[in-house]
CSV table of C-alpha atoms in Angstrom, one decimal:
chain,number,residue,atom,x,y,z
A,1,MET,CA,-1.7,27.0,-2.1
A,2,ASP,CA,0.8,26.0,0.6
A,3,GLU,CA,0.2,22.3,-0.3
A,4,ALA,CA,1.1,23.0,-3.9
A,5,ILE,CA,4.4,24.7,-2.9
A,6,TYR,CA,5.3,21.8,-0.6
A,7,TYR,CA,4.5,19.3,-3.4
A,8,MET,CA,6.7,21.3,-5.9
A,9,LEU,CA,9.5,21.1,-3.3
A,10,PHE,CA,9.0,17.4,-2.9
A,11,CYS,CA,9.2,16.9,-6.7
A,12,ALA,CA,12.3,19.1,-6.9
A,13,VAL,CA,14.1,17.0,-4.1
A,14,CYS,CA,13.1,13.8,-5.9
A,15,VAL,CA,14.6,15.0,-9.2
A,16,SER,CA,17.7,16.2,-7.5
A,17,VAL,CA,18.2,12.9,-5.7
A,18,LEU,CA,17.6,11.0,-9.0
A,19,LYS,CA,20.3,13.1,-10.7
A,20,GLU,CA,22.7,12.3,-7.9
A,21,VAL,CA,21.9,8.6,-8.0
A,22,ASN,CA,22.4,8.5,-11.8
A,23,SER,CA,25.7,10.4,-11.6
A,24,LEU,CA,27.2,8.1,-8.9
A,25,VAL,CA,25.6,4.7,-9.6
A,26,VAL,CA,26.2,4.5,-13.3
A,27,GLU,CA,25.8,0.7,-13.6
A,28,PRO,CA,22.7,-1.3,-12.7
A,29,TYR,CA,22.9,-2.4,-9.0
A,30,MET,CA,21.6,-5.3,-6.9
A,31,ASP,CA,18.3,-6.4,-8.7
A,32,GLU,CA,18.7,-3.9,-11.5
A,33,PRO,CA,21.0,-6.1,-13.6
A,34,PHE,CA,17.9,-8.4,-14.0
A,35,HIS,CA,15.3,-5.7,-14.6
A,36,VAL,CA,17.2,-3.3,-16.8
A,37,PRO,CA,18.1,-5.8,-19.6
A,38,GLN,CA,14.6,-7.2,-19.6
A,39,ALA,CA,13.1,-3.7,-19.9
A,40,GLN,CA,15.5,-2.9,-22.8
A,41,ALA,CA,14.4,-6.1,-24.5
A,42,TYR,CA,10.8,-4.9,-24.3
A,43,CYS,CA,11.8,-1.5,-25.6
A,44,ARG,CA,13.3,-3.2,-28.7
A,45,GLY,CA,10.0,-5.1,-29.2
A,46,ASP,CA,11.4,-8.4,-28.1
A,47,PHE,CA,8.6,-9.8,-25.9
A,48,TRP,CA,9.7,-13.4,-26.0
A,49,THR,CA,13.1,-13.1,-24.3
A,50,TRP,CA,12.7,-13.6,-20.5
A,51,ASP,CA,15.3,-13.8,-17.8
A,52,PRO,CA,14.4,-16.9,-15.7
A,53,LYS,CA,15.8,-15.2,-12.6
A,54,ILE,CA,13.0,-12.6,-12.6
A,55,THR,CA,10.3,-13.5,-10.1
A,56,THR,CA,7.7,-10.8,-10.9
A,57,PRO,CA,5.4,-10.1,-14.0
A,58,PRO,CA,6.4,-7.6,-16.6
A,59,GLY,CA,4.3,-4.6,-15.4
A,60,LEU,CA,7.4,-2.5,-14.8
A,61,TYR,CA,8.8,-3.1,-18.2
A,62,ILE,CA,5.5,-2.4,-19.9
A,63,MET,CA,5.3,0.9,-18.0
A,64,SER,CA,8.7,1.9,-19.4
A,65,LEU,CA,7.7,0.8,-22.8
A,66,LEU,CA,4.5,3.0,-22.7
A,67,LEU,CA,6.6,6.0,-21.6
A,68,LYS,CA,9.0,5.3,-24.5
A,69,ARG,CA,6.1,5.1,-27.0
A,70,ILE,CA,4.2,8.1,-25.7
A,71,PHE,CA,6.9,10.5,-24.5
A,72,MET,CA,9.8,9.1,-26.5
A,73,PHE,CA,11.8,8.2,-23.4
A,74,LYS,CA,14.9,6.3,-24.1
A,75,CYS,CA,15.4,2.9,-22.3
A,76,THR,CA,18.8,3.9,-20.8
A,77,LEU,CA,19.4,3.2,-17.1
A,78,PRO,CA,18.8,6.9,-16.1
A,79,MET,CA,15.5,7.0,-18.0
A,80,LEU,CA,14.4,3.7,-16.7
A,81,ARG,CA,15.0,4.9,-13.2
A,82,LEU,CA,12.8,7.9,-14.1
A,83,THR,CA,10.0,5.4,-14.5
A,84,THR,CA,9.9,4.6,-10.8
A,85,VAL,CA,10.6,8.2,-9.8
A,86,LEU,CA,7.4,9.2,-11.7
A,87,ALA,CA,5.6,6.6,-9.6
A,88,LEU,CA,7.1,8.1,-6.5
A,89,LEU,CA,5.9,11.6,-7.6
A,90,SER,CA,2.4,10.3,-8.1
A,91,LEU,CA,2.3,8.8,-4.6
A,92,PRO,CA,1.3,12.0,-2.6
A,93,PRO,CA,-1.8,12.6,-4.7
A,94,ALA,CA,-2.8,8.9,-4.5
A,95,LEU,CA,-2.3,8.8,-0.7
A,96,THR,CA,-4.3,12.0,-0.1
A,97,HIS,CA,-7.5,10.1,-0.8
A,98,PRO,CA,-7.2,7.3,1.8
A,99,LEU,CA,-5.9,9.7,4.4
A,100,CYS,CA,-8.8,12.1,3.8
A,101,PHE,CA,-11.2,9.1,3.8
A,102,HIS,CA,-10.2,8.0,7.2
A,103,LYS,CA,-10.2,11.6,8.5
A,104,ARG,CA,-13.7,12.0,6.9
A,105,THR,CA,-12.7,15.2,5.1
A,106,ARG,CA,-12.8,16.1,1.4
A,107,PRO,CA,-9.6,15.7,-0.5
A,108,PRO,CA,-8.1,18.8,-2.3
A,109,ALA,CA,-9.6,19.6,-5.6
A,110,SER,CA,-6.3,19.8,-7.4
A,111,LEU,CA,-3.9,16.8,-7.9
A,112,LEU,CA,-1.1,19.3,-7.5
A,113,SER,CA,-2.1,20.2,-4.0
A,114,PRO,CA,-1.9,16.9,-2.1
A,115,ALA,CA,-2.3,16.8,1.7
A,116,ILE,CA,0.8,17.6,3.7
A,117,GLU,CA,0.4,14.3,5.5
A,118,SER,CA,0.5,12.4,2.2
A,119,LEU,CA,3.8,14.2,1.4
A,120,VAL,CA,5.3,13.1,4.7
A,121,LEU,CA,4.1,9.5,4.2
A,122,SER,CA,5.5,9.5,0.7
A,123,THR,CA,9.0,9.9,2.2
A,124,PHE,CA,8.6,6.7,4.1
A,125,PRO,CA,12.1,5.3,3.9
A,126,ILE,CA,11.4,2.0,2.0
A,127,ALA,CA,9.2,3.7,-0.6
A,128,TRP,CA,11.6,6.6,-0.9
A,129,PHE,CA,14.8,4.6,-1.3
A,130,PHE,CA,13.5,2.2,-3.9
A,131,GLY,CA,11.8,4.9,-5.8
A,132,PHE,CA,15.2,5.9,-7.2
A,133,LEU,CA,16.1,2.4,-8.4
A,134,TYR,CA,14.6,0.4,-11.2
A,135,TYR,CA,12.5,-1.7,-8.8
A,136,THR,CA,8.8,-2.6,-8.7
A,137,GLU,CA,8.1,-1.2,-5.2
A,138,ALA,CA,7.0,2.4,-6.1
A,139,PRO,CA,4.6,1.6,-9.0
A,140,SER,CA,3.3,-1.4,-7.2
A,141,LEU,CA,2.4,0.7,-4.1
A,142,VAL,CA,0.8,3.4,-6.2
A,143,PHE,CA,-1.5,1.0,-8.0
A,144,VAL,CA,-2.5,-0.7,-4.8
A,145,VAL,CA,-3.4,2.6,-3.2
A,146,LEU,CA,-5.4,3.6,-6.2
A,147,THR,CA,-7.2,0.3,-6.1
A,148,VAL,CA,-8.2,0.9,-2.5
A,149,VAL,CA,-9.3,4.5,-3.3
A,150,ALA,CA,-11.5,3.4,-6.2
A,151,ALA,CA,-13.1,0.6,-4.2
A,152,SER,CA,-13.8,3.0,-1.3
A,153,GLN,CA,-15.6,5.3,-3.8
A,154,GLY,CA,-17.8,2.4,-5.0
A,155,ARG,CA,-16.1,2.3,-8.5
A,156,HIS,CA,-15.6,-1.4,-8.4
A,157,TRP,CA,-14.8,-2.1,-12.1
A,158,ARG,CA,-12.2,0.6,-12.0
A,159,ALA,CA,-10.8,-0.8,-8.7
A,160,ALA,CA,-10.6,-4.3,-10.3
A,161,LEU,CA,-8.8,-2.9,-13.3
A,162,LEU,CA,-6.3,-1.0,-11.2
A,163,GLY,CA,-5.9,-4.0,-9.0
A,164,LEU,CA,-5.2,-6.2,-12.0
A,165,ILE,CA,-2.5,-3.7,-13.1
A,166,SER,CA,-1.0,-3.8,-9.7
A,167,CYS,CA,-0.7,-7.6,-10.0
A,168,THR,CA,1.5,-7.1,-13.1
A,169,PHE,CA,4.1,-5.5,-10.8
A,170,ARG,CA,3.9,-8.0,-7.9
A,171,GLN,CA,1.6,-10.9,-8.2
A,172,ASN,CA,0.7,-11.2,-4.5
A,173,ASN,CA,-1.0,-7.8,-4.8
A,174,VAL,CA,-4.1,-9.9,-5.6
A,175,ILE,CA,-4.4,-10.1,-1.8
A,176,TRP,CA,-4.7,-6.3,-1.6
A,177,VAL,CA,-7.3,-6.3,-4.4
A,178,MET,CA,-9.5,-8.4,-2.2
A,179,TYR,CA,-8.7,-6.2,0.8
A,180,ALA,CA,-9.9,-3.2,-1.2
A,181,PHE,CA,-13.1,-5.0,-1.9
A,182,ALA,CA,-13.6,-6.2,1.7
A,183,SER,CA,-12.9,-2.8,3.2
A,184,SER,CA,-15.3,-1.0,0.8
A,185,GLN,CA,-18.0,-3.5,1.7
A,186,LEU,CA,-17.6,-3.0,5.4
A,187,VAL,CA,-18.3,0.7,4.9
A,188,TYR,CA,-21.2,0.0,2.6
A,189,LEU,CA,-22.9,-2.4,5.0
A,190,ARG,CA,-22.5,0.0,7.9
A,191,PHE,CA,-24.0,3.0,6.1
A,192,ARG,CA,-26.5,1.5,3.6
A,193,ARG,CA,-30.1,2.7,3.8
A,194,ALA,CA,-33.3,0.8,3.1
A,195,VAL,CA,-34.8,1.1,-0.4
A,196,PRO,CA,-38.1,3.1,-0.3
A,197,GLY,CA,-40.9,0.6,0.1
A,198,ALA,CA,-38.6,-2.3,0.9
A,199,ALA,CA,-38.0,-4.1,4.2
A,200,PRO,CA,-35.1,-2.7,6.2
A,201,PRO,CA,-31.8,-4.4,5.5
A,202,LYS,CA,-30.4,-6.9,8.0
A,203,LYS,CA,-28.3,-5.2,10.7
A,204,PHE,CA,-24.6,-5.8,10.5
A,205,HIS,CA,-22.9,-6.0,13.9
A,206,ASP,CA,-19.7,-4.0,13.9
A,207,PRO,CA,-19.3,-1.9,17.1
A,208,PRO,CA,-16.5,0.6,17.7
A,209,ALA,CA,-13.2,-1.2,18.1
A,210,LEU,CA,-12.1,0.0,21.5
A,211,ALA,CA,-15.5,-0.7,23.1
A,212,ALA,CA,-15.8,-4.2,21.6
A,213,GLY,CA,-15.2,-7.4,23.5
A,214,PRO,CA,-14.8,-11.1,22.5
A,215,TYR,CA,-18.6,-11.6,22.3
A,216,ASP,CA,-18.8,-8.7,19.8
A,217,MET,CA,-16.2,-10.5,17.6
A,218,VAL,CA,-18.4,-13.7,17.6
A,219,ARG,CA,-21.5,-11.7,16.8
A,220,SER,CA,-19.8,-9.8,14.0
A,221,ILE,CA,-18.5,-13.1,12.4
A,222,LEU,CA,-21.9,-14.7,12.7
A,223,SER,CA,-23.6,-11.8,11.0
A,224,VAL,CA,-21.4,-11.9,7.9
A,225,PRO,CA,-23.2,-14.8,6.1
A,226,TYR,CA,-26.4,-12.9,6.2
A,227,MET,CA,-24.7,-10.1,4.2
A,228,VAL,CA,-23.3,-12.2,1.4
A,229,ALA,CA,-26.3,-11.7,-0.9
A,230,ASP,CA,-26.0,-7.9,-0.5
A,231,ILE,CA,-22.4,-7.7,-1.6
A,232,LEU,CA,-22.4,-10.2,-4.4
A,233,PRO,CA,-23.1,-7.7,-7.2
A,234,SER,CA,-20.1,-5.6,-6.1
A,235,SER,CA,-17.9,-8.7,-6.0
A,236,ILE,CA,-18.1,-9.6,-9.6
A,237,PRO,CA,-15.2,-7.4,-10.9
A,238,TYR,CA,-13.0,-8.7,-8.1
A,239,MET,CA,-13.9,-12.4,-8.8
A,240,LEU,CA,-12.8,-11.8,-12.4
A,241,VAL,CA,-9.4,-10.7,-11.1
A,242,LEU,CA,-9.2,-13.8,-8.9
A,243,ALA,CA,-10.1,-15.9,-11.9
A,244,VAL,CA,-7.3,-14.3,-14.0
A,245,PHE,CA,-4.9,-14.8,-11.1
A,246,GLY,CA,-6.0,-18.4,-10.7
A,247,GLY,CA,-5.4,-19.0,-14.4
A,248,PHE,CA,-1.9,-17.5,-14.1
A,249,VAL,CA,-1.0,-19.7,-11.1
A,250,THR,CA,-2.3,-22.8,-13.0
A,251,TRP,CA,-0.3,-21.9,-16.2
A,252,ASN,CA,2.8,-21.0,-14.3
A,253,GLY,CA,2.7,-23.9,-11.8
A,254,GLY,CA,2.9,-21.5,-8.8
A,255,ILE,CA,2.8,-17.9,-7.8
A,256,VAL,CA,6.5,-17.1,-8.3
A,257,LEU,CA,7.3,-16.5,-12.0
A,258,GLY,CA,11.1,-17.3,-12.0
A,259,ASP,CA,13.9,-18.5,-9.8
A,260,LYS,CA,11.4,-20.8,-8.1
A,261,ALA,CA,14.1,-22.9,-6.3
A,262,ASN,CA,15.1,-19.8,-4.2
A,263,HIS,CA,11.6,-18.6,-3.6
A,264,VAL,CA,9.8,-21.5,-2.1
A,265,PRO,CA,6.8,-20.5,0.1
A,266,ALA,CA,7.2,-21.4,3.8
A,267,PHE,CA,5.1,-21.1,6.9
A,268,HIS,CA,7.0,-18.2,8.5
A,269,VAL,CA,5.0,-17.1,11.6
A,270,PRO,CA,7.8,-14.9,13.1
A,271,GLN,CA,7.6,-12.8,9.9
A,272,ILE,CA,4.5,-11.3,11.5
A,273,TYR,CA,6.5,-10.4,14.6
A,274,TYR,CA,9.1,-8.7,12.5
A,275,PHE,CA,6.5,-6.6,10.8
A,276,ILE,CA,5.1,-5.5,14.1
A,277,ALA,CA,8.6,-4.4,15.2
A,278,PHE,CA,9.2,-2.8,11.8
A,279,SER,CA,6.0,-0.8,12.0
A,280,THR,CA,6.7,0.4,15.5
A,281,ALA,CA,10.3,1.4,14.8
A,282,PHE,CA,9.2,3.5,11.8
A,283,GLY,CA,5.8,4.6,13.0
A,284,TRP,CA,6.4,5.5,16.6
A,285,PRO,CA,5.9,9.3,16.2
A,286,VAL,CA,2.3,8.6,15.1
A,287,LEU,CA,1.8,5.7,17.5
A,288,ILE,CA,2.5,7.9,20.6
A,289,SER,CA,0.5,10.9,19.4
A,290,GLY,CA,-2.9,9.9,20.6
A,291,PRO,CA,-4.8,11.7,23.4
A,292,GLY,CA,-2.7,11.6,26.5
A,293,GLY,CA,0.6,10.9,24.7
A,294,PRO,CA,2.9,7.9,25.3
A,295,LEU,CA,2.1,7.5,29.0
A,296,SER,CA,-1.6,7.2,28.4
A,297,LEU,CA,-0.9,4.7,25.6
A,298,ALA,CA,1.4,2.6,27.9
A,299,ARG,CA,-1.3,2.5,30.6
A,300,GLU,CA,-3.9,1.4,28.0
A,301,VAL,CA,-1.6,-1.3,26.7
A,302,GLN,CA,-0.9,-2.5,30.3
A,303,GLN,CA,-4.6,-2.6,31.0
A,304,ARG,CA,-5.3,-4.7,27.9
A,305,MET,CA,-2.5,-7.2,28.7
A,306,PHE,CA,-2.7,-7.4,32.5
A,307,GLY,CA,-6.0,-5.6,33.5
A,308,ASN,CA,-7.4,-8.6,35.3
A,309,LYS,CA,-6.6,-12.3,35.9
A,310,THR,CA,-8.2,-13.4,32.7
A,311,ARG,CA,-6.3,-11.0,30.5
A,312,THR,CA,-3.1,-11.8,32.3
A,313,PHE,CA,-3.7,-15.6,31.8
A,314,ILE,CA,-4.4,-15.0,28.1
A,315,THR,CA,-1.4,-12.9,27.6
A,316,ILE,CA,0.9,-15.6,29.2
A,317,LEU,CA,-0.7,-18.2,26.9
A,318,VAL,CA,0.0,-16.0,23.9
A,319,TRP,CA,3.6,-15.6,25.0
A,320,ILE,CA,4.0,-19.3,25.3
A,321,ALA,CA,2.5,-19.9,21.8
A,322,MET,CA,4.7,-17.3,20.3
A,323,ALA,CA,7.7,-18.8,21.9
A,324,ALA,CA,6.9,-22.1,20.3
A,325,THR,CA,6.6,-20.5,16.9
A,326,VAL,CA,9.9,-18.7,17.4
A,327,LYS,CA,11.6,-21.9,18.4
A,328,HIS,CA,10.2,-24.1,15.6
A,329,LEU,CA,9.3,-21.7,12.8
A,330,THR,CA,12.2,-19.2,12.7
A,331,ILE,CA,13.8,-19.3,9.2
A,332,HIS,CA,17.5,-18.5,8.8
A,333,HIS,CA,17.3,-17.8,5.1
A,334,PRO,CA,20.6,-18.3,3.2
A,335,PHE,CA,20.1,-14.9,1.4
A,336,LEU,CA,19.8,-13.2,4.8
A,337,LEU,CA,22.9,-14.9,6.1
A,338,ALA,CA,25.1,-14.4,3.1
A,339,ASP,CA,24.4,-11.0,1.6
A,340,ASN,CA,26.2,-8.3,3.7
A,341,ARG,CA,25.0,-5.5,1.4
A,342,HIS,CA,21.7,-5.2,3.2
A,343,TYR,CA,21.0,-3.7,6.6
A,344,THR,CA,19.0,-6.8,7.6
A,345,PHE,CA,22.2,-8.9,7.5
A,346,TYR,CA,23.6,-6.8,10.3
A,347,LEU,CA,20.3,-6.5,12.2
A,348,TRP,CA,19.9,-10.3,12.1
A,349,ARG,CA,23.5,-11.1,13.1
A,350,ARG,CA,24.3,-8.4,15.6
A,351,ILE,CA,21.0,-7.9,17.3
A,352,TYR,CA,18.5,-10.7,16.7
A,353,MET,CA,21.2,-13.5,17.0
A,354,PHE,CA,23.3,-11.6,19.5
A,355,HIS,CA,22.3,-14.2,22.2
A,356,PRO,CA,19.8,-17.1,22.0
A,357,VAL,CA,17.5,-15.4,24.4
A,358,VAL,CA,17.0,-12.3,22.3
A,359,PRO,CA,14.2,-13.7,20.1
A,360,TYR,CA,12.3,-14.8,23.2
A,361,VAL,CA,12.7,-11.6,25.3
A,362,SER,CA,11.4,-9.8,22.3
A,363,ILE,CA,8.0,-11.6,22.5
A,364,PRO,CA,6.4,-9.3,25.2
A,365,ILE,CA,7.5,-6.3,23.1
A,366,TYR,CA,5.8,-7.7,20.0
A,367,VAL,CA,2.6,-8.2,22.0
A,368,ALA,CA,2.7,-4.7,23.6
A,369,CYS,CA,3.3,-3.1,20.2
A,370,THR,CA,0.4,-5.0,18.7
A,371,TRP,CA,-1.9,-3.7,21.3
A,372,ALA,CA,-0.5,-0.2,20.9
A,373,TRP,CA,-1.3,-0.3,17.2
A,374,PHE,CA,-4.8,-1.7,17.8
A,375,LEU,CA,-5.5,1.0,20.3
A,376,ARG,CA,-4.2,3.8,18.0
A,377,VAL,CA,-5.9,2.6,14.8
A,378,GLY,CA,-9.1,1.5,16.5
A,379,ARG,CA,-9.7,4.9,18.1
A,380,GLU,CA,-11.7,6.1,15.1
A,381,GLN,CA,-12.8,2.8,13.5
A,382,THR,CA,-15.1,-0.1,14.0
A,383,LEU,CA,-14.0,-3.6,15.2
A,384,LEU,CA,-14.0,-5.2,11.8
A,385,GLN,CA,-12.4,-2.2,10.1
A,386,THR,CA,-9.5,-2.4,12.6
A,387,LEU,CA,-9.0,-6.1,12.3
A,388,LEU,CA,-9.5,-6.4,8.5
A,389,LEU,CA,-6.0,-5.2,7.5
A,390,PRO,CA,-4.3,-7.7,9.9
A,391,VAL,CA,-6.4,-10.5,8.4
A,392,PHE,CA,-5.0,-9.7,4.9
A,393,ILE,CA,-1.5,-9.1,6.2
A,394,LEU,CA,-1.3,-12.8,7.3
A,395,PRO,CA,-1.5,-14.4,3.8
A,396,THR,CA,0.9,-11.7,2.5
A,397,LEU,CA,3.7,-12.3,5.0
A,398,LEU,CA,3.2,-15.8,6.3
A,399,PRO,CA,4.5,-17.6,3.1
A,400,THR,CA,7.6,-15.4,2.8
A,401,PRO,CA,10.7,-17.1,4.2
A,402,LEU,CA,13.1,-14.1,3.8
A,403,LEU,CA,13.2,-11.1,6.2
A,404,GLU,CA,12.9,-8.3,3.6
A,405,PRO,CA,11.7,-4.8,4.5
A,406,ARG,CA,10.2,-4.3,1.0
A,407,TYR,CA,7.6,-7.0,1.9
A,408,PHE,CA,6.4,-4.7,4.7
A,409,LEU,CA,6.0,-1.6,2.5
A,410,ILE,CA,2.3,-1.9,1.4
A,411,PRO,CA,1.0,-3.3,4.8
A,412,PHE,CA,2.7,-0.4,6.7
A,413,ILE,CA,1.4,2.3,4.3
A,414,LEU,CA,-2.2,0.9,4.6
A,415,LEU,CA,-1.8,0.7,8.4
A,416,ARG,CA,-0.4,4.2,8.8
A,417,ALA,CA,-3.2,5.6,6.6
A,418,GLN,CA,-5.8,4.4,9.0
A,419,VAL,CA,-4.5,6.7,11.8
A,420,ALA,CA,-6.9,9.6,11.5
A,421,ASP,CA,-6.1,12.0,14.3
A,422,VAL,CA,-2.4,12.8,13.9
A,423,PRO,CA,-1.6,16.2,15.5
A,424,GLY,CA,0.7,18.7,13.8
A,425,TRP,CA,3.7,18.1,16.2
A,426,ALA,CA,3.5,14.3,15.5
A,427,LEU,CA,3.3,14.8,11.8
A,428,ALA,CA,6.4,17.1,11.9
A,429,LEU,CA,8.2,14.6,14.1
A,430,GLU,CA,7.3,11.8,11.6
A,431,GLY,CA,8.7,13.9,8.7
A,432,VAL,CA,11.9,14.6,10.6
A,433,TRP,CA,12.3,10.9,11.5
A,434,TYR,CA,11.8,9.8,7.9
A,435,ALA,CA,14.0,12.5,6.5
A,436,SER,CA,16.8,11.6,8.9
A,437,ILE,CA,16.6,7.9,8.0
A,438,ASN,CA,16.5,8.8,4.3
A,439,ALA,CA,19.5,11.1,4.6
A,440,VAL,CA,21.6,8.4,6.3
A,441,THR,CA,20.6,5.4,4.1
A,442,MET,CA,20.8,7.3,0.8
A,443,GLY,CA,24.0,9.0,1.9
A,444,VAL,CA,25.6,5.7,2.8
A,445,PHE,CA,24.4,4.2,-0.4
A,446,LEU,CA,25.8,7.0,-2.6
A,447,TYR,CA,28.9,8.3,-0.8
A,448,LEU,CA,30.2,5.4,1.3
A,449,PRO,CA,30.7,2.4,-1.0
A,450,ARG,CA,33.2,-0.3,-0.2
A,451,GLY,CA,34.7,-0.9,-3.6
A,452,GLU,CA,31.8,-2.1,-5.7
A,453,ILE,CA,29.6,-2.8,-2.7
A,454,ARG,CA,26.9,-0.3,-1.7
A,455,PHE,CA,24.8,-0.8,1.4
A,456,MET,CA,21.0,-0.6,1.1
A,457,TRP,CA,17.7,-1.8,2.6
């Protein structure tokens, strides 16, 4: 019952914020001038007009069109923003399932009583902020989460359909469709039982993450080919999604739908480092909440990095390799350098570029934070379960030349959902942290404009 009351409060706050946004930001802002006219064209039944500056498929506009047809919504700016707020309101029930899955508990029976933890995670600042603008982020995130949930339940055709829908919001969500399949199969291979009268299935080597060593990694990888035949039947729906995606790329001549000149893929290795820093800056309340607290975590990280001569040598080699990628593969994107309406503009100029040495002295911090997340997430998971998400993060972030917090949204949510043992004090601290950030960023956006300029993520 308490969960239902908190969820009602969450919904009430969202509606109140939306009302305030609509009363103060009466014209489409930032990317909305591209999305809003396109959605209104769809609402008129004009499916052939397309703004060549739009880079993503029309899932957002079709969603608004369906709401218009079913519930008689008007396609005005306030009602279009309601489309994404409805997605934001559906996020807590969706997130409840993966959170309960990793905790190994049953989710609440009622959709109106989502877990408290899912309510806190739904206020994650990037999801929260863009949930009140006509952007693709909120519905894209919801459908990716639902895809992962359906796959974990063994409902693979449903997962493939939800994943295909998620790709109509952001086409690179196809990576998360394959992640959903892979994560579900890891669990299946670990807990499958022999069919009565048949030979026992081949053993899949996947030890607990924190007890595993390099040899276990090799054994796990070598055992994968023997499992391919067992997972082929479940892969068929996902292969169809891949085939549709491949057809789209062939027809379109690339992944990006429009404005291709400004969205050229690049090999942007430092983007991974920025994601690590981003995740730590936002997720530190959960990161330090393991047994023993932050001091115990720091000791474990120190042991992993410098516990013996071999580890120290490997750590130094990693630092050197990362320094080379920082020197040769850092991208100073023109959008990042020119658009002072985003916080990343100031972060880049005033912190990252404050002195030439800053990108390099940050490298040990990136490595320490990576180990901290591995130790925190791997506490309740197997080796491959812990490493699977980073494997899929790589193709998501490496080709993106622009430092953009929205690109980190889905990877962070999936990472955070894997932390199973969050104590109450850490959850409360996380909620206060997110609420403070939201109050500042939304307050600055709404009440402290500079002429026509409003500051945002």
